[in-house]
Tab-separated table of N, CA and C in Angstrom:
chain	number	residue	atom	x	y	z
A	1	MET	N	0.839	-1.159	0.000
A	1	MET	CA	0.000	0.000	0.000
A	1	MET	C	0.901	1.245	0.000
A	2	THR	N	0.828	1.983	-1.099
A	2	THR	CA	1.691	3.137	-1.286
A	2	THR	C	0.885	4.417	-1.128
A	3	ILE	N	1.485	5.390	-0.495
A	3	ILE	CA	0.843	6.698	-0.367
A	3	ILE	C	1.155	7.488	-1.635
A	4	ARG	N	0.138	7.967	-2.354
A	4	ARG	CA	0.301	8.628	-3.639
A	4	ARG	C	0.046	10.138	-3.553
A	5	VAL	N	0.263	10.735	-2.428
A	5	VAL	CA	0.067	12.178	-2.283
A	5	VAL	C	1.314	12.872	-2.826
A	6	GLU	N	1.099	13.801	-3.764
A	6	GLU	CA	2.224	14.517	-4.368
A	6	GLU	C	2.606	15.696	-3.486
A	7	HIS	N	3.870	15.819	-3.242
A	7	HIS	CA	4.371	16.902	-2.396
A	7	HIS	C	4.328	18.222	-3.165
A	8	GLU	N	4.266	19.318	-2.436
A	8	GLU	CA	4.193	20.647	-3.039
A	8	GLU	C	5.453	20.968	-3.844
A	9	LEU	N	6.565	20.417	-3.438
A	9	LEU	CA	7.821	20.623	-4.149
A	9	LEU	C	7.758	20.041	-5.564
A	10	HIS	N	7.103	18.898	-5.702
A	10	HIS	CA	6.985	18.271	-7.014
A	10	HIS	C	6.128	19.100	-7.968
A	11	THR	N	5.103	19.728	-7.457
A	11	THR	CA	4.265	20.561	-8.333
A	11	THR	C	5.020	21.805	-8.788
A	12	ARG	N	5.850	22.377	-7.908
A	12	ARG	CA	6.663	23.524	-8.329
A	12	ARG	C	7.683	23.108	-9.379
A	13	ARG	N	8.324	21.978	-9.186
A	13	ARG	CA	9.302	21.505	-10.169
A	13	ARG	C	8.639	21.182	-11.499
A	14	LYS	N	7.431	20.632	-11.446
A	14	LYS	CA	6.712	20.308	-12.679
A	14	LYS	C	6.425	21.574	-13.479
A	15	GLY	N	6.041	22.630	-12.802
A	15	GLY	CA	5.794	23.906	-13.471
A	15	GLY	C	7.063	24.467	-14.104
A	16	ARG	N	8.167	24.372	-13.403
A	16	ARG	CA	9.441	24.842	-13.954
A	16	ARG	C	9.883	23.991	-15.133
A	17	ASN	N	9.651	22.691	-15.039
A	17	ASN	CA	10.022	21.801	-16.146
A	17	ASN	C	9.200	22.102	-17.392
A	18	TYR	N	7.916	22.399	-17.220
A	18	TYR	CA	7.098	22.769	-18.380
A	18	TYR	C	7.570	24.089	-18.985
A	19	GLY	N	7.951	25.025	-18.131
A	19	GLY	CA	8.476	26.301	-18.634
A	19	GLY	C	9.763	26.099	-19.415
A	20	LEU	N	10.642	25.249	-18.904
A	20	LEU	CA	11.889	24.947	-19.602
A	20	LEU	C	11.616	24.236	-20.925
A	21	LEU	N	10.633	23.339	-20.938
A	21	LEU	CA	10.253	22.652	-22.177
A	21	LEU	C	9.794	23.656	-23.229
A	22	ILE	N	8.979	24.602	-22.839
A	22	ILE	CA	8.503	25.619	-23.783
A	22	ILE	C	9.661	26.466	-24.297
A	23	LEU	N	10.583	26.820	-23.412
A	23	LEU	CA	11.741	27.617	-23.807
A	23	LEU	C	12.634	26.857	-24.798
A	24	LEU	N	12.891	25.588	-24.531
A	24	LEU	CA	13.721	24.789	-25.436
A	24	LEU	C	13.044	24.574	-26.788
A	25	LEU	N	11.744	24.322	-26.787
A	25	LEU	CA	11.025	24.161	-28.053
A	25	LEU	C	11.026	25.456	-28.867
A	26	ALA	N	10.928	26.593	-28.193
A	26	ALA	CA	10.995	27.873	-28.901
A	26	ALA	C	12.374	28.079	-29.520
A	27	PHE	N	13.431	27.707	-28.807
A	27	PHE	CA	14.784	27.838	-29.333
A	27	PHE	C	14.997	26.927	-30.540
A	28	VAL	N	14.542	25.681	-30.441
A	28	VAL	CA	14.675	24.749	-31.566
A	28	VAL	C	13.867	25.252	-32.757
A	29	GLY	N	12.681	25.774	-32.510
A	29	GLY	CA	11.869	26.327	-33.590
A	29	GLY	C	12.531	27.527	-34.250
A	30	LEU	N	13.175	28.374	-33.455
A	30	LEU	CA	13.879	29.535	-34.005
A	30	LEU	C	15.048	29.112	-34.887
A	31	VAL	N	15.860	28.168	-34.420
A	31	VAL	CA	16.991	27.690	-35.209
A	31	VAL	C	16.506	27.010	-36.489
A	32	PHE	N	15.461	26.202	-36.389
A	32	PHE	CA	14.921	25.540	-37.576
A	32	PHE	C	14.375	26.562	-38.567
A	33	GLY	N	13.667	27.566	-38.070
A	33	GLY	CA	13.124	28.599	-38.949
A	33	GLY	C	14.217	29.379	-39.655
A	34	LEU	N	15.270	29.737	-38.935
A	34	LEU	CA	16.382	30.456	-39.571
A	34	LEU	C	17.074	29.589	-40.624
A	35	THR	N	17.202	28.309	-40.361
A	35	THR	CA	17.814	27.402	-41.334
A	35	THR	C	16.957	27.298	-42.594
A	36	VAL	N	15.675	27.167	-42.428
A	36	VAL	CA	14.776	27.070	-43.586
A	36	VAL	C	14.830	28.353	-44.410
A	37	VAL	N	14.815	29.502	-43.759
A	37	VAL	CA	14.874	30.778	-44.479
A	37	VAL	C	16.189	30.904	-45.232
A	38	LYS	N	17.295	30.503	-44.620
A	38	LYS	CA	18.594	30.612	-45.284
A	38	LYS	C	18.657	29.708	-46.507
A	39	VAL	N	18.181	28.482	-46.380
A	39	VAL	CA	18.228	27.548	-47.503
A	39	VAL	C	17.310	28.014	-48.629
A	40	LEU	N	16.131	28.505	-48.298
A	40	LEU	CA	15.210	28.979	-49.338
A	40	LEU	C	15.711	30.260	-49.986
A	41	GLU	N	16.417	31.086	-49.241
A	41	GLU	CA	16.944	32.335	-49.784
A	41	GLU	C	18.058	32.070	-50.788
A	42	LEU	N	18.856	31.048	-50.554
A	42	LEU	CA	19.950	30.733	-51.465
A	42	LEU	C	19.429	30.219	-52.796
A	43	GLY	N	18.441	29.365	-52.759
A	43	GLY	CA	17.845	28.864	-53.989
A	43	GLY	C	18.693	27.820	-54.688
A	44	ASP	N	19.829	28.207	-55.218
A	44	ASP	CA	20.696	27.299	-55.964
A	44	ASP	C	21.616	26.562	-54.995
A	45	ALA	N	21.774	25.274	-55.188
A	45	ALA	CA	22.624	24.469	-54.302
A	45	ALA	C	24.092	24.861	-54.438
A	46	ARG	N	24.492	25.370	-55.588
A	46	ARG	CA	25.897	25.773	-55.760
A	46	ARG	C	26.258	26.934	-54.836
A	47	LYS	N	25.332	27.846	-54.610
A	47	LYS	CA	25.587	28.952	-53.692
A	47	LYS	C	25.768	28.429	-52.267
A	48	PHE	N	24.988	27.430	-51.908
A	48	PHE	CA	25.085	26.859	-50.571
A	48	PHE	C	26.413	26.138	-50.379
A	49	GLU	N	26.891	25.428	-51.406
A	49	GLU	CA	28.135	24.675	-51.303
A	49	GLU	C	29.363	25.580	-51.420
A	50	SER	N	29.244	26.706	-52.069
A	50	SER	CA	30.411	27.564	-52.278
A	50	SER	C	30.659	28.507	-51.106
A	51	ASN	N	29.998	28.314	-50.013
A	51	ASN	CA	30.138	29.199	-48.866
A	51	ASN	C	31.261	28.776	-47.929
A	52	ASP	N	32.098	27.797	-48.305
A	52	ASP	CA	33.138	27.323	-47.402
A	52	ASP	C	34.499	27.961	-47.675
A	53	HIS	N	34.579	28.952	-48.566
A	53	HIS	CA	35.777	29.748	-48.833
A	53	HIS	C	36.949	28.916	-49.369
A	54	VAL	N	36.664	27.853	-50.056
A	54	VAL	CA	37.699	27.017	-50.652
A	54	VAL	C	37.379	26.894	-52.139
A	55	LEU	N	38.391	27.104	-52.976
A	55	LEU	CA	38.186	26.991	-54.411
A	55	LEU	C	38.051	25.521	-54.795
A	56	ARG	N	36.906	25.181	-55.358
A	56	ARG	CA	36.688	23.822	-55.840
A	56	ARG	C	36.327	23.924	-57.319
A	57	PRO	N	37.134	23.328	-58.186
A	57	PRO	CA	36.886	23.449	-59.624
A	57	PRO	C	35.520	22.927	-60.054
A	58	ALA	N	34.946	22.019	-59.327
A	58	ALA	CA	33.639	21.483	-59.705
A	58	ALA	C	32.545	22.538	-59.605
A	59	LEU	N	32.756	23.586	-58.823
A	59	LEU	CA	31.739	24.616	-58.654
A	59	LEU	C	31.890	25.771	-59.632
A	60	LEU	N	33.012	25.826	-60.365
A	60	LEU	CA	33.230	26.901	-61.332
A	60	LEU	C	32.439	26.637	-62.610
A	61	PRO	N	32.013	27.701	-63.295
A	61	PRO	CA	31.382	27.507	-64.603
A	61	PRO	C	32.369	26.851	-65.573
A	62	MET	N	31.850	26.194	-66.572
A	62	MET	CA	32.687	25.413	-67.483
A	62	MET	C	33.648	26.288	-68.291
A	63	ASP	N	33.305	27.548	-68.596
A	63	ASP	CA	34.160	28.386	-69.434
A	63	ASP	C	35.239	29.130	-68.643
A	64	THR	N	35.242	29.070	-67.317
A	64	THR	CA	36.218	29.766	-66.493
A	64	THR	C	37.331	28.810	-66.074
A	65	PRO	N	38.594	29.154	-66.391
A	65	PRO	CA	39.687	28.275	-65.948
A	65	PRO	C	39.930	28.433	-64.445
A	66	ALA	N	40.335	27.369	-63.820
A	66	ALA	CA	40.617	27.395	-62.387
A	66	ALA	C	41.990	27.983	-62.151
A	67	THR	N	42.079	29.028	-61.336
A	67	THR	CA	43.369	29.641	-61.018
A	67	THR	C	43.653	29.423	-59.556
A	68	THR	N	44.903	29.164	-59.246
A	68	THR	CA	45.309	29.002	-57.853
A	68	THR	C	46.415	30.004	-57.565
A	69	GLU	N	46.823	30.083	-56.322
A	69	GLU	CA	47.876	31.019	-55.953
A	69	GLU	C	49.218	30.623	-56.561
A	70	ALA	N	49.461	29.352	-56.786
A	70	ALA	CA	50.729	28.887	-57.335
A	70	ALA	C	50.882	29.267	-58.806
A	71	SER	N	49.782	29.376	-59.540
A	71	SER	CA	49.874	29.674	-60.983
A	71	SER	C	49.882	31.165	-61.261
A	72	GLN	N	49.775	32.025	-60.268
A	72	GLN	CA	49.731	33.470	-60.491
A	72	GLN	C	51.093	34.082	-60.561
């Protein structure tokens, strides 16, 4: 036979946990929303891949020769 009376401390913690849950879900929603806006704003996948500041010949147009610092 177990006593199932919830202590007042547990109800306060439950309220804080729900508040923290709402705060974390809002943060995840904000990060997800910013990611979606950034990806939709770029449009072309080449723009998204060329954002790493490294020259990759596969991303250059076919008529442009690839130049590096050694060939200059």
